[in-house]
Structures are given as C-alpha cells and as structure tokens.
Coordinates of C-alpha atoms and ligand atoms in Angstrom, one line a residue:
M27 CA -14.9 -25.6 -124.9
K28 CA -14.6 -28.3 -127.7
S29 CA -18.4 -29.2 -127.1
T30 CA -19.4 -25.7 -126.9
K31 CA -17.7 -25.9 -131.2
F32 CA -18.9 -29.4 -132.2
D33 CA -22.7 -27.3 -130.0
N34 CA -22.2 -24.0 -132.7
A35 CA -21.4 -26.1 -135.9
I36 CA -24.5 -28.0 -135.3
K37 CA -26.5 -25.0 -133.9
S38 CA -25.2 -23.4 -137.6
V39 CA -26.0 -26.1 -139.5
F40 CA -29.7 -26.3 -137.8
I41 CA -30.0 -22.5 -139.2
K42 CA -29.1 -23.0 -142.5
I43 CA -31.6 -25.8 -142.9
W44 CA -34.4 -23.7 -141.0
N45 CA -33.6 -20.7 -143.9
L46 CA -33.3 -22.8 -146.4
K47 CA -34.7 -21.0 -149.2
I48 CA -35.7 -23.2 -152.1
H49 CA -35.8 -21.8 -155.9
P50 CA -38.5 -23.8 -157.5
Q51 CA -36.7 -23.4 -161.4
G52 CA -33.4 -24.4 -160.0
N53 CA -31.4 -27.4 -160.3
F54 CA -31.6 -28.8 -157.4
K55 CA -35.5 -28.4 -156.8
V56 CA -35.7 -30.8 -160.6
F57 CA -33.2 -32.6 -159.7
W58 CA -35.2 -33.4 -155.7
E59 CA -38.2 -33.5 -158.0
A60 CA -36.8 -36.0 -160.1
F61 CA -36.0 -38.3 -157.8
V62 CA -39.6 -38.0 -155.6
L63 CA -41.6 -38.8 -159.6
L64 CA -38.0 -42.1 -159.0
L65 CA -39.5 -43.0 -156.0
T66 CA -43.5 -43.1 -155.9
L67 CA -43.0 -45.0 -159.3
I68 CA -41.7 -47.7 -157.6
M69 CA -44.3 -47.4 -154.4
T70 CA -46.9 -47.3 -157.6
I71 CA -45.0 -50.6 -159.0
I72 CA -44.8 -52.6 -155.2
A73 CA -47.7 -51.0 -153.5
P74 CA -50.5 -52.6 -155.3
L75 CA -48.5 -56.1 -155.3
M76 CA -47.9 -55.5 -151.7
V77 CA -52.0 -55.2 -151.4
V78 CA -52.9 -57.6 -153.6
F79 CA -50.4 -60.6 -152.4
E80 CA -51.0 -60.1 -148.8
I81 CA -47.3 -59.6 -148.5
P82 CA -46.5 -57.7 -144.7
S83 CA -44.4 -55.0 -143.7
K84 CA -41.4 -57.1 -142.8
G85 CA -37.5 -57.5 -143.9
P86 CA -36.9 -55.8 -146.8
F87 CA -40.4 -53.9 -147.4
L88 CA -40.5 -52.7 -144.4
V89 CA -37.6 -50.8 -144.7
F90 CA -38.5 -49.4 -147.8
D91 CA -41.3 -48.0 -146.9
L92 CA -39.3 -46.5 -144.4
I93 CA -37.0 -45.3 -146.6
L94 CA -40.6 -43.6 -148.6
T95 CA -42.1 -42.0 -145.5
T96 CA -38.6 -40.4 -144.9
F97 CA -38.1 -38.9 -148.5
F98 CA -42.2 -38.3 -148.7
T99 CA -41.9 -36.1 -145.3
I100 CA -38.3 -34.2 -146.6
D101 CA -40.7 -33.3 -149.6
I102 CA -43.1 -31.8 -147.3
Y103 CA -40.1 -30.6 -145.6
V104 CA -38.9 -28.7 -148.6
N105 CA -41.7 -27.7 -150.9
F106 CA -43.0 -25.9 -147.6
H107 CA -39.4 -23.4 -148.3
T108 CA -39.3 -23.1 -151.9
S109 CA -40.2 -19.9 -153.5
L110 CA -43.5 -19.1 -155.4
L111 CA -42.5 -18.1 -159.0
V112 CA -45.8 -14.8 -158.9
K113 CA -45.4 -13.8 -162.8
R114 CA -41.9 -14.9 -163.0
K115 CA -40.8 -13.2 -159.5
E116 CA -40.0 -14.9 -156.8
I117 CA -41.1 -14.6 -153.5
H118 CA -39.3 -16.3 -150.0
D119 CA -42.3 -15.0 -148.0
R120 CA -42.2 -18.3 -145.6
K121 CA -45.5 -17.6 -144.2
K122 CA -46.9 -17.1 -147.8
I123 CA -45.5 -20.8 -149.5
A124 CA -47.2 -21.7 -146.5
K125 CA -50.6 -20.7 -147.2
E126 CA -50.7 -21.5 -150.9
Y127 CA -48.9 -25.2 -150.2
L128 CA -51.6 -25.6 -147.6
K129 CA -54.5 -24.8 -150.1
G130 CA -52.8 -27.1 -153.0
W131 CA -51.0 -30.2 -152.4
F132 CA -50.7 -30.1 -148.7
W133 CA -52.5 -33.0 -147.8
I134 CA -52.3 -35.2 -150.5
D135 CA -49.2 -35.3 -149.9
L136 CA -49.4 -35.9 -145.9
F137 CA -52.0 -38.3 -146.3
A138 CA -49.8 -39.8 -149.1
T139 CA -46.6 -39.8 -146.3
V140 CA -47.8 -40.1 -142.8
P141 CA -47.6 -44.9 -143.1
L142 CA -51.6 -45.6 -142.0
H143 CA -51.2 -48.8 -142.5
L144 CA -48.2 -49.6 -140.4
I145 CA -49.9 -47.3 -137.7
F146 CA -52.7 -49.4 -137.9
G147 CA -51.6 -52.1 -139.7
I148 CA -51.2 -53.3 -135.6
S149 CA -55.5 -54.3 -135.5
S150 CA -57.3 -56.5 -136.1
F151 CA -58.5 -55.2 -139.2
V152 CA -57.1 -57.1 -141.8
M153 CA -58.9 -55.5 -144.3
L154 CA -58.6 -52.0 -143.2
N155 CA -55.1 -52.7 -142.7
R156 CA -54.9 -53.7 -147.2
I157 CA -56.9 -50.6 -148.3
L158 CA -54.3 -48.4 -145.3
R159 CA -51.9 -48.8 -147.9
F160 CA -53.6 -46.8 -151.0
T161 CA -53.6 -44.1 -149.7
R162 CA -50.0 -44.4 -150.6
L163 CA -50.8 -43.5 -154.3
F164 CA -52.6 -40.2 -153.5
R165 CA -49.2 -39.3 -154.9
L166 CA -49.6 -39.9 -158.6
V167 CA -52.5 -37.3 -158.2
K168 CA -49.1 -35.3 -158.1
L169 CA -48.3 -36.4 -161.9
F170 CA -51.3 -33.8 -162.8
S171 CA -49.9 -31.1 -160.5
S172 CA -47.7 -28.0 -162.1
S173 CA -44.5 -28.7 -160.7
S174 CA -44.4 -32.3 -162.3
T175 CA -45.9 -31.5 -164.7
K176 CA -42.8 -28.5 -165.6
T177 CA -40.3 -31.5 -164.5
L178 CA -41.6 -34.2 -166.4
K179 CA -40.6 -31.3 -169.3
R180 CA -36.9 -30.4 -168.1
I181 CA -37.0 -33.8 -168.3
R182 CA -37.9 -34.2 -172.2
E183 CA -35.9 -31.7 -173.4
L184 CA -32.7 -33.5 -171.4
P185 CA -30.0 -32.8 -175.0
F186 CA -29.2 -35.7 -175.5
I187 CA -32.5 -36.9 -176.7
N188 CA -34.8 -36.2 -179.4
P189 CA -37.7 -34.6 -176.7
S190 CA -40.2 -36.2 -179.5
I191 CA -38.8 -39.8 -178.4
M192 CA -38.5 -39.0 -174.5
R193 CA -42.0 -38.4 -174.1
L194 CA -43.2 -40.8 -176.5
L195 CA -40.7 -43.1 -173.6
L196 CA -42.8 -42.4 -170.8
M197 CA -46.1 -42.0 -172.6
V198 CA -45.5 -45.7 -173.0
F199 CA -44.1 -45.9 -169.0
L200 CA -46.9 -44.8 -168.3
L201 CA -48.9 -46.3 -169.8
L202 CA -47.9 -49.7 -168.7
I203 CA -47.7 -48.5 -165.2
A204 CA -51.6 -47.6 -165.5
G205 CA -51.9 -50.9 -166.8
H206 CA -50.5 -53.1 -163.5
L207 CA -52.8 -50.8 -161.5
I208 CA -55.9 -52.0 -163.2
A209 CA -54.3 -56.4 -163.4
C210 CA -53.9 -55.1 -160.1
G211 CA -58.0 -54.4 -158.9
W212 CA -58.3 -56.9 -161.1
M213 CA -56.5 -59.2 -158.9
F214 CA -57.9 -57.7 -155.6
I215 CA -61.5 -57.4 -156.4
S216 CA -60.7 -60.9 -157.7
G217 CA -59.0 -62.8 -155.7
N218 CA -57.5 -66.2 -157.1
P219 CA -60.3 -68.6 -157.6
D220 CA -58.6 -70.8 -159.7
N221 CA -55.4 -71.2 -157.5
L222 CA -53.2 -69.8 -159.7
D223 CA -49.2 -69.4 -158.3
S224 CA -48.6 -64.9 -157.9
N225 CA -46.7 -64.9 -161.5
S226 CA -49.1 -66.6 -163.3
R227 CA -52.1 -64.8 -161.5
Y228 CA -49.8 -61.3 -162.6
I229 CA -49.1 -62.5 -165.9
E230 CA -52.8 -62.9 -166.4
A231 CA -54.5 -60.2 -164.8
Y232 CA -52.0 -57.7 -167.7
Y233 CA -52.6 -60.0 -170.0
W234 CA -56.7 -59.1 -169.5
T235 CA -55.8 -55.7 -168.5
L236 CA -53.6 -55.3 -172.3
T237 CA -56.5 -57.1 -174.2
T238 CA -59.3 -55.0 -172.7
L239 CA -57.7 -50.9 -173.2
T240 CA -56.2 -52.1 -176.1
T241 CA -60.2 -53.1 -176.9
I242 CA -59.4 -56.3 -178.4
G243 CA -61.0 -58.0 -175.7
Y244 CA -60.6 -62.1 -176.9
G245 CA -62.8 -62.7 -173.5
D246 CA -61.1 -66.2 -172.7
I247 CA -60.9 -64.0 -169.1
S248 CA -64.3 -62.8 -167.8
P249 CA -65.4 -61.2 -164.9
K250 CA -67.6 -63.5 -162.6
T251 CA -69.7 -62.0 -160.4
N252 CA -71.4 -58.1 -160.2
T253 CA -67.9 -56.0 -158.0
L254 CA -65.9 -57.5 -160.9
R255 CA -67.9 -57.2 -163.4
I256 CA -68.6 -53.6 -162.9
Y257 CA -65.3 -53.4 -162.5
V258 CA -64.7 -54.4 -166.1
M259 CA -67.7 -51.8 -167.1
F260 CA -65.3 -49.0 -165.8
I261 CA -62.4 -50.0 -167.2
Q262 CA -64.1 -50.8 -170.2
L263 CA -65.0 -47.5 -170.8
I264 CA -61.9 -45.4 -169.3
G265 CA -59.8 -47.5 -171.1
A266 CA -61.5 -46.5 -174.7
G267 CA -61.0 -42.8 -174.1
M268 CA -57.2 -43.6 -172.3
Y269 CA -55.9 -46.2 -175.8
G270 CA -57.5 -43.5 -178.4
F271 CA -55.8 -40.5 -176.7
I272 CA -52.6 -42.8 -176.1
I273 CA -53.1 -44.2 -179.8
G274 CA -53.7 -40.2 -180.7
N275 CA -50.6 -38.8 -179.1
I276 CA -47.6 -41.8 -180.1
A277 CA -49.0 -40.9 -184.3
N278 CA -48.5 -37.4 -183.3
L279 CA -45.5 -38.0 -181.1
I280 CA -43.8 -39.9 -184.1
S281 CA -45.1 -37.2 -187.2
N282 CA -42.9 -34.9 -184.8
I283 CA -40.7 -36.4 -184.4
D284 CA -38.3 -34.5 -186.8
V285 CA -40.5 -31.6 -187.2
A286 CA -37.9 -29.7 -188.7
K287 CA -36.8 -32.1 -191.2
T288 CA -40.2 -32.6 -192.0
Q289 CA -41.2 -29.5 -192.6
Y290 CA -37.5 -29.3 -194.9
K291 CA -39.1 -31.8 -196.9
E292 CA -41.8 -30.3 -197.9
K293 CA -40.4 -27.4 -198.5
V294 CA -37.3 -29.0 -201.0
D295 CA -40.0 -31.0 -202.2
R296 CA -42.1 -27.7 -203.0
I297 CA -39.2 -26.6 -205.0
N298 CA -39.1 -29.7 -207.3
T299 CA -42.6 -29.5 -208.3
F300 CA -42.2 -25.8 -209.5
L301 CA -38.5 -27.1 -211.9
K302 CA -40.2 -29.7 -213.1
Y303 CA -43.6 -27.5 -214.2
K304 CA -40.8 -24.9 -215.2
N305 CA -39.0 -27.8 -217.4
I306 CA -35.7 -27.0 -215.8
P307 CA -32.5 -29.0 -217.2
L308 CA -32.1 -32.2 -214.8
A309 CA -28.5 -30.9 -214.1
M310 CA -30.5 -28.1 -213.1
Q311 CA -32.5 -29.6 -210.8
K312 CA -29.2 -31.6 -209.6
R313 CA -27.7 -28.2 -208.4
I314 CA -30.6 -27.3 -207.0
N315 CA -31.4 -29.9 -204.5
D316 CA -27.6 -30.6 -203.6
Y317 CA -27.0 -27.2 -202.4
Y318 CA -30.0 -28.0 -200.2
E319 CA -29.8 -31.2 -199.0
Y320 CA -25.7 -28.7 -198.3
L321 CA -28.0 -26.5 -196.7
W322 CA -29.0 -29.1 -194.5
D323 CA -26.5 -30.4 -193.7
N324 CA -24.1 -27.6 -192.5
R325 CA -26.9 -25.4 -190.9
R326 CA -30.1 -27.6 -190.7
G327 CA -31.9 -25.4 -193.5
Y328 CA -31.6 -22.5 -191.5
D329 CA -30.3 -19.8 -192.7
E330 CA -29.3 -17.4 -189.6
S331 CA -29.5 -14.1 -190.5
S332 CA -33.3 -13.9 -190.5
V333 CA -33.1 -16.7 -187.1
L334 CA -30.8 -13.3 -185.9
S335 CA -33.2 -10.8 -187.4
D336 CA -36.1 -11.7 -184.8
L337 CA -34.3 -11.6 -181.4
P338 CA -33.0 -8.1 -179.8
K339 CA -30.3 -6.6 -180.4
S340 CA -28.5 -7.3 -177.3
L341 CA -29.0 -11.2 -177.2
K342 CA -28.2 -10.8 -181.1
T343 CA -24.5 -9.9 -180.5
T344 CA -24.6 -12.3 -178.4
V345 CA -25.8 -15.5 -180.0
S346 CA -24.0 -13.5 -183.3
L347 CA -20.4 -14.0 -181.8
F348 CA -21.0 -17.2 -180.8
L349 CA -22.0 -18.7 -183.9
N350 CA -19.1 -16.2 -185.6
R351 CA -16.4 -17.2 -183.7
E352 CA -15.7 -19.6 -185.8
I353 CA -14.4 -17.7 -188.7
I354 CA -13.1 -15.1 -186.5
E355 CA -10.9 -17.0 -184.7
K356 CA -9.9 -18.9 -188.3
V357 CA -9.0 -15.1 -189.8
P358 CA -5.0 -14.2 -189.0
L359 CA -6.5 -10.6 -190.3
F360 CA -8.5 -10.7 -187.2
K361 CA -5.4 -12.2 -184.2
G362 CA -4.9 -9.9 -181.8
A363 CA -7.5 -7.3 -183.0
S364 CA -9.7 -5.7 -180.3
D365 CA -13.4 -7.4 -178.6
E366 CA -15.2 -3.9 -180.0
F367 CA -13.7 -3.8 -182.6
L368 CA -14.4 -7.6 -183.3
T369 CA -18.6 -7.2 -182.1
E370 CA -18.7 -3.8 -184.8
L371 CA -17.8 -6.0 -187.5
I372 CA -19.7 -10.1 -187.4
L373 CA -22.5 -8.2 -186.8
T374 CA -21.9 -6.8 -190.1
L375 CA -20.9 -9.7 -191.9
E376 CA -23.6 -11.1 -194.0
P377 CA -23.8 -15.2 -194.0
V378 CA -24.1 -16.1 -198.5
I379 CA -23.2 -19.8 -199.7
Y380 CA -21.6 -20.5 -202.6
T381 CA -21.9 -24.2 -204.5
P382 CA -19.1 -25.7 -206.5
G383 CA -18.3 -24.2 -209.9
D384 CA -20.0 -20.9 -209.2
Y385 CA -18.6 -17.3 -209.8
V386 CA -18.0 -15.6 -206.7
M387 CA -17.0 -12.4 -208.4
K388 CA -15.7 -12.6 -212.5
K389 CA -12.6 -9.6 -213.2
G390 CA -13.4 -6.8 -213.9
E391 CA -16.8 -6.0 -212.8
M392 CA -17.4 -3.3 -209.9
G393 CA -16.8 -5.1 -206.8
F394 CA -19.4 -3.6 -203.4
D395 CA -18.3 -6.7 -201.4
M396 CA -15.1 -8.2 -200.1
F397 CA -15.9 -11.6 -199.0
F398 CA -13.7 -13.9 -195.9
I399 CA -13.8 -17.6 -196.0
S400 CA -15.6 -19.6 -194.0
K401 CA -15.9 -22.9 -194.9
G402 CA -14.7 -24.4 -198.8
S403 CA -11.7 -23.1 -201.5
V404 CA -12.3 -21.2 -203.7
D405 CA -9.9 -20.3 -206.8
V406 CA -8.8 -17.4 -207.5
V407 CA -8.0 -17.3 -212.0
S408 CA -7.2 -14.9 -215.0
E409 CA -10.5 -14.2 -216.8
D410 CA -10.0 -16.9 -219.5
E411 CA -9.8 -19.4 -216.7
K412 CA -6.2 -20.5 -218.3
I413 CA -3.8 -19.3 -215.2
V414 CA -5.2 -19.8 -211.6
Y415 CA -3.4 -17.3 -209.2
A416 CA -4.2 -18.9 -205.5
T417 CA -6.3 -21.3 -204.3
L418 CA -8.1 -19.7 -200.8
T419 CA -8.8 -21.8 -198.1
D420 CA -11.2 -21.7 -194.6
G421 CA -9.6 -18.1 -193.0
A422 CA -8.4 -15.6 -195.7
F423 CA -10.6 -13.1 -198.0
F424 CA -10.2 -11.7 -201.0
G425 CA -12.1 -9.0 -202.5
E426 CA -10.3 -6.2 -201.0
I427 CA -9.0 -4.6 -204.0
A428 CA -11.8 -3.1 -205.7
L429 CA -13.0 -1.6 -202.2
L430 CA -9.9 0.0 -200.4
L431 CA -9.3 1.6 -204.5
S432 CA -12.1 1.6 -206.7
T433 CA -11.2 0.0 -209.7
P434 CA -13.0 -2.8 -211.4
R435 CA -12.2 -6.5 -209.3
T436 CA -8.8 -8.2 -210.8
A437 CA -9.5 -11.2 -211.0
T438 CA -11.9 -14.5 -211.5
I439 CA -12.8 -16.1 -207.9
K440 CA -14.5 -19.2 -209.1
A441 CA -15.8 -21.3 -206.3
K442 CA -14.4 -25.0 -206.0
D443 CA -16.5 -26.8 -203.9
Y444 CA -19.4 -25.5 -201.2
C445 CA -18.2 -22.2 -199.8
D446 CA -19.4 -20.6 -196.7
L447 CA -18.8 -17.1 -196.8
Y448 CA -19.3 -14.2 -195.3
S449 CA -19.6 -11.1 -196.5
L450 CA -18.8 -7.5 -196.3
H451 CA -20.3 -4.2 -197.8
K452 CA -18.2 -2.0 -198.7
D453 CA -20.2 1.4 -196.6
T454 CA -19.6 -0.8 -193.3
F455 CA -15.7 -2.0 -195.0
Q456 CA -15.3 2.1 -195.2
K457 CA -16.4 3.3 -191.8
I458 CA -14.5 0.2 -190.0
L459 CA -11.5 1.7 -191.9
Q460 CA -11.9 4.8 -190.6
R461 CA -12.1 3.6 -187.4
Y462 CA -9.4 0.8 -187.0
P463 CA -6.8 1.5 -188.1
D464 CA -5.1 -1.4 -187.3
F465 CA -7.2 -3.3 -189.2
A466 CA -7.8 -1.3 -193.2
Q467 CA -3.5 -1.0 -192.4
S468 CA -3.4 -5.0 -192.4
I469 CA -5.2 -5.5 -195.0
E470 CA -4.0 -2.7 -197.5
E471 CA 0.0 -4.5 -196.9
E472 CA -2.5 -7.6 -198.5
A473 CA -3.7 -5.7 -201.2
I474 CA -1.0 -4.4 -202.6
R475 CA 1.4 -7.4 -202.4
R476 CA -1.9 -9.3 -204.3
K477 CA -1.7 -6.5 -207.4
D478 CA 2.0 -6.4 -207.5
E479 CA 1.6 -10.1 -208.0
L480 CA -1.1 -9.8 -210.6
D481 CA 0.9 -7.0 -211.9
K482 CA 3.8 -8.9 -212.4
Q483 CA 1.6 -12.0 -213.4
G484 CA 0.0 -10.2 -216.2
Ligands
LIG790 P1 -10.0 -7.5 -206.2 O1 -9.5 -7.4 -206.9 O2 -12.0 -6.9 -205.7 O3 -11.9 -9.1 -206.9 C1 -10.4 -10.1 -206.9 C2 -9.6 -10.6 -205.8 O4 -9.2 -11.8 -205.7 C3 -9.0 -9.2 -205.7 O5 -10.1 -8.5 -204.6 C4 -7.9 -9.7 -204.7 O6 -8.6 -9.4 -203.4 C5 -8.3 -11.2 -204.6 N1 -7.0 -11.5 -205.9 C6 -6.6 -11.3 -206.3 N2 -5.2 -11.6 -206.8 C7 -4.7 -12.7 -205.7 C8 -3.7 -13.5 -205.3 N3 -2.0 -13.4 -206.0 N4 -3.1 -14.7 -204.3 C9 -4.8 -13.8 -203.5 N5 -5.9 -14.0 -204.4 C10 -5.9 -12.7 -204.6

C-alpha cells in the first residue's frame, strides 16, 4: 500500500518534469541562463588551462567535468521545454520547439556537453585527448545567441546598478576572458622552451597577449616558430580590430553613463548662454539656475505631464495614480474618498513649481485655479504683506474661495521655499463638485471658515 503511494508520487514528479513548460522570458529561464552562462565562463577559464598544463581529469577536476556535463545536459532538456516566442505569442507545441532547437543551437550544445575527452581519453592519443577538451569551448559561440544576449541584457538592467557601468564591467570581463584564451593559445602552440614554471609561463603569455592586443607590442617576447608566427599574425589582425572596437565602445559607454544628466546639463548651458546674451541680471540668472537645479534634484528634470502625455489612457491613469498617491495621502480632504473620485481628480491635477518668493496669487485678482501643496510651504498674507494669516504646508490647499464664491482672491499667496503644487482648474473643479457632494461640502466648510477669519481680521 505504502509503496504504491510512493510510486505514484514519483510518477507524478516524472510527469511534471516531462510536461515542463518554461516561459522563454520568465524568471526561471533568465536565472537558469545566467547560471549556465556562469558555468560556461568558469569552464572557459579552466578547460584551456587543463589542456595547456596537461592536467589530468582526476579528483576535483573530474568532479568539475561531471558537474559541467550534468548541468549542460539539463540545459539541453530545458531548451527542449522552453516555449517559442513568435511575434510575442507563446508556442508550447513540443514538436515545433524541438524542430526549432534541432535546426539551431542543439548541435553546438550537444557537442559541448558530451565529455568526448573523458570517453576517448582512455586512448593513447594524448594530443587527441587534449584537443577533444576544446570542444567544450564551442559553447562560447552561444554568447552570441539571442537568448544569451537577452540574459546579458537582463543582467545589465538590474535595478541596483547603472546599465552603462554594468555594460562596461561586462565588456572588460569578456575582454579579460578573450585575453585568457589567446594567452592559452600562445602557450599551447609555443610549448615551454624556456622550462618556466606554470605561473611564470601564464604571466608571460598574458603579458604578450595584452601588449599585442593593445598594439603596444614591445617585441621582447616574439614568436620563434612558423606556426607561432601564423598564430601571432592572426591575433594581430583580430587584436587591432577588437581593441579599436572595445576602446570605441568604452568611450561611448562612459559618455552615456548618465545620458539624462548630460542632456540636462546641455539644456541648462543653452539657457545660460541665452540669459547672458540677453544681459539678464546676475541675481535673476542665479534664480533660474537654482530652479533648474531643484527640478533636477526633485524630478530629474522632467515635468511629469510631458512624460505622461505620450502614454495611452489606461497606462497614464495607472502611472498618474502611482505618482500622485503621495499627495493624495497627504491631503486630509481626500481621506476616505472613493477610488473613482480620486482617479478622476488625479487625472485632472496639473503639477506646477514655484520658487522661493514667487507669488502664486495676489489679493484682488480673478482666480481660475485652486492648488494642493505636495511639497513646500506658502504664506497666506495681506495685500501689503504685513499680516501673515497662515502658513500652509504639505497636504494643504488654497485658492478655493474665488472658485466657490466667484469673488476676487481674498488674500495673497507667497511661496516660502520651493513648492511642488498641483493645480485644479475652475471648470474641472465645478464638475467634480457637482458629482461628489461630500467633497464639495468639506471644501465649502473650509472656505467659509477661512472667509470668516479674514473678515474678522480685516
Ligand atoms: P482665494 O480667495 O481663492 O485666494 C486666496 C486664498 O488664501 C483663499 O482662496 C484661501 O484658500 C486662502 N486663505 C485665505 N485665508 C486663509 C486663512 N486664514 N487660512 C488659510 N488659508 C487662507
């Protein structure tokens, strides 16, 4: 009885593994690809060293070989079970997946997975055994496959590191690995004529590789045989191209490390040139520069409405709700309001910035907007600015009296520091009042209270 239960459990595990469906861009696949990539890179470092220094597959090296074979075999299985993506549509058809895989990377994977050197290693052909080990390196070609490129892209886009810096690091790393392979090639062909120990041999070979690749070429280590000379010519040819390519890319990457900041600086530079050309007073220039600095520090130079305007409506609503959640949470007036109301309100709010000392409104003007303070503080003052009626900060609102009572502004509002405000236009305000009576009532109560206070003081 017990054994049948156990059998069934094993059966179901097997069925699950057999029916495995892997999403080509899912987290598992990316993680797996990254893991196999790491194994491939470790193998790329170790396998050529084993060939050059004639290290036999024994002890830890044999274990590593077997681990590689196991994981590369699992990888082939994973590839047979990874759905295809055709025009963003997932295809699970097992036959189609197999057909595509057999047409492409399968043979490279197979060639690199089967441990030919272990199978044929028993033979007395030492050279054959050494060369067969290189078949593992065929997997490196897969670095250029679309799935590896996508995985590398995902790694580059990890949120905690700047993508350009990550690209730079990956590139340097790949360059070092390429150098390692070239150095191993040099040692393989040249042998060990000077009877150096392994460390000195490797350092000398790597030193030669870097002086050649960087086109410095001191010439202190030079090829002595024809085979080596042919190898050197080959490396010189690809080396010059590779070096140019990498240096060009690095220069490009460095200038792109912070594209947004560079572009923003250029924009501010252009504005400053204009300000100087127009002889704008220095104090005013400073204010303008301070404003742009504030804009960069707080919004990375972007006005959110210009970013949102390009998005489709549904996405715009979601992003807007996310961005404005903070302000909505700060305003006591909106506590407990329905989602429907908040969504409608958020989509109509317009972000505006005021710099210290700016007048948001002056007493006696006609008013067409009311404001919510997201960040910063304003003073509510009399016309001559001698009386400060109130200081309003994050989450407060003002400018509602003129809208509700259709009167001129009852006070002057002056920004105390940098203020991130959201304005609500009169028309939208009226529409919202009609549809949401609770909101209308709270605003009216506050407006009446403030008006009374002003009347008492004035
Ligand atoms: P409004 O008259 O449109 O423009 C000036 C604004 O100042 C006014 O609306 C109110 O929102 C605000 N206000 C006036 N008096 C006070 C006060 N005593 N406390 C806070 N805010 C006020």
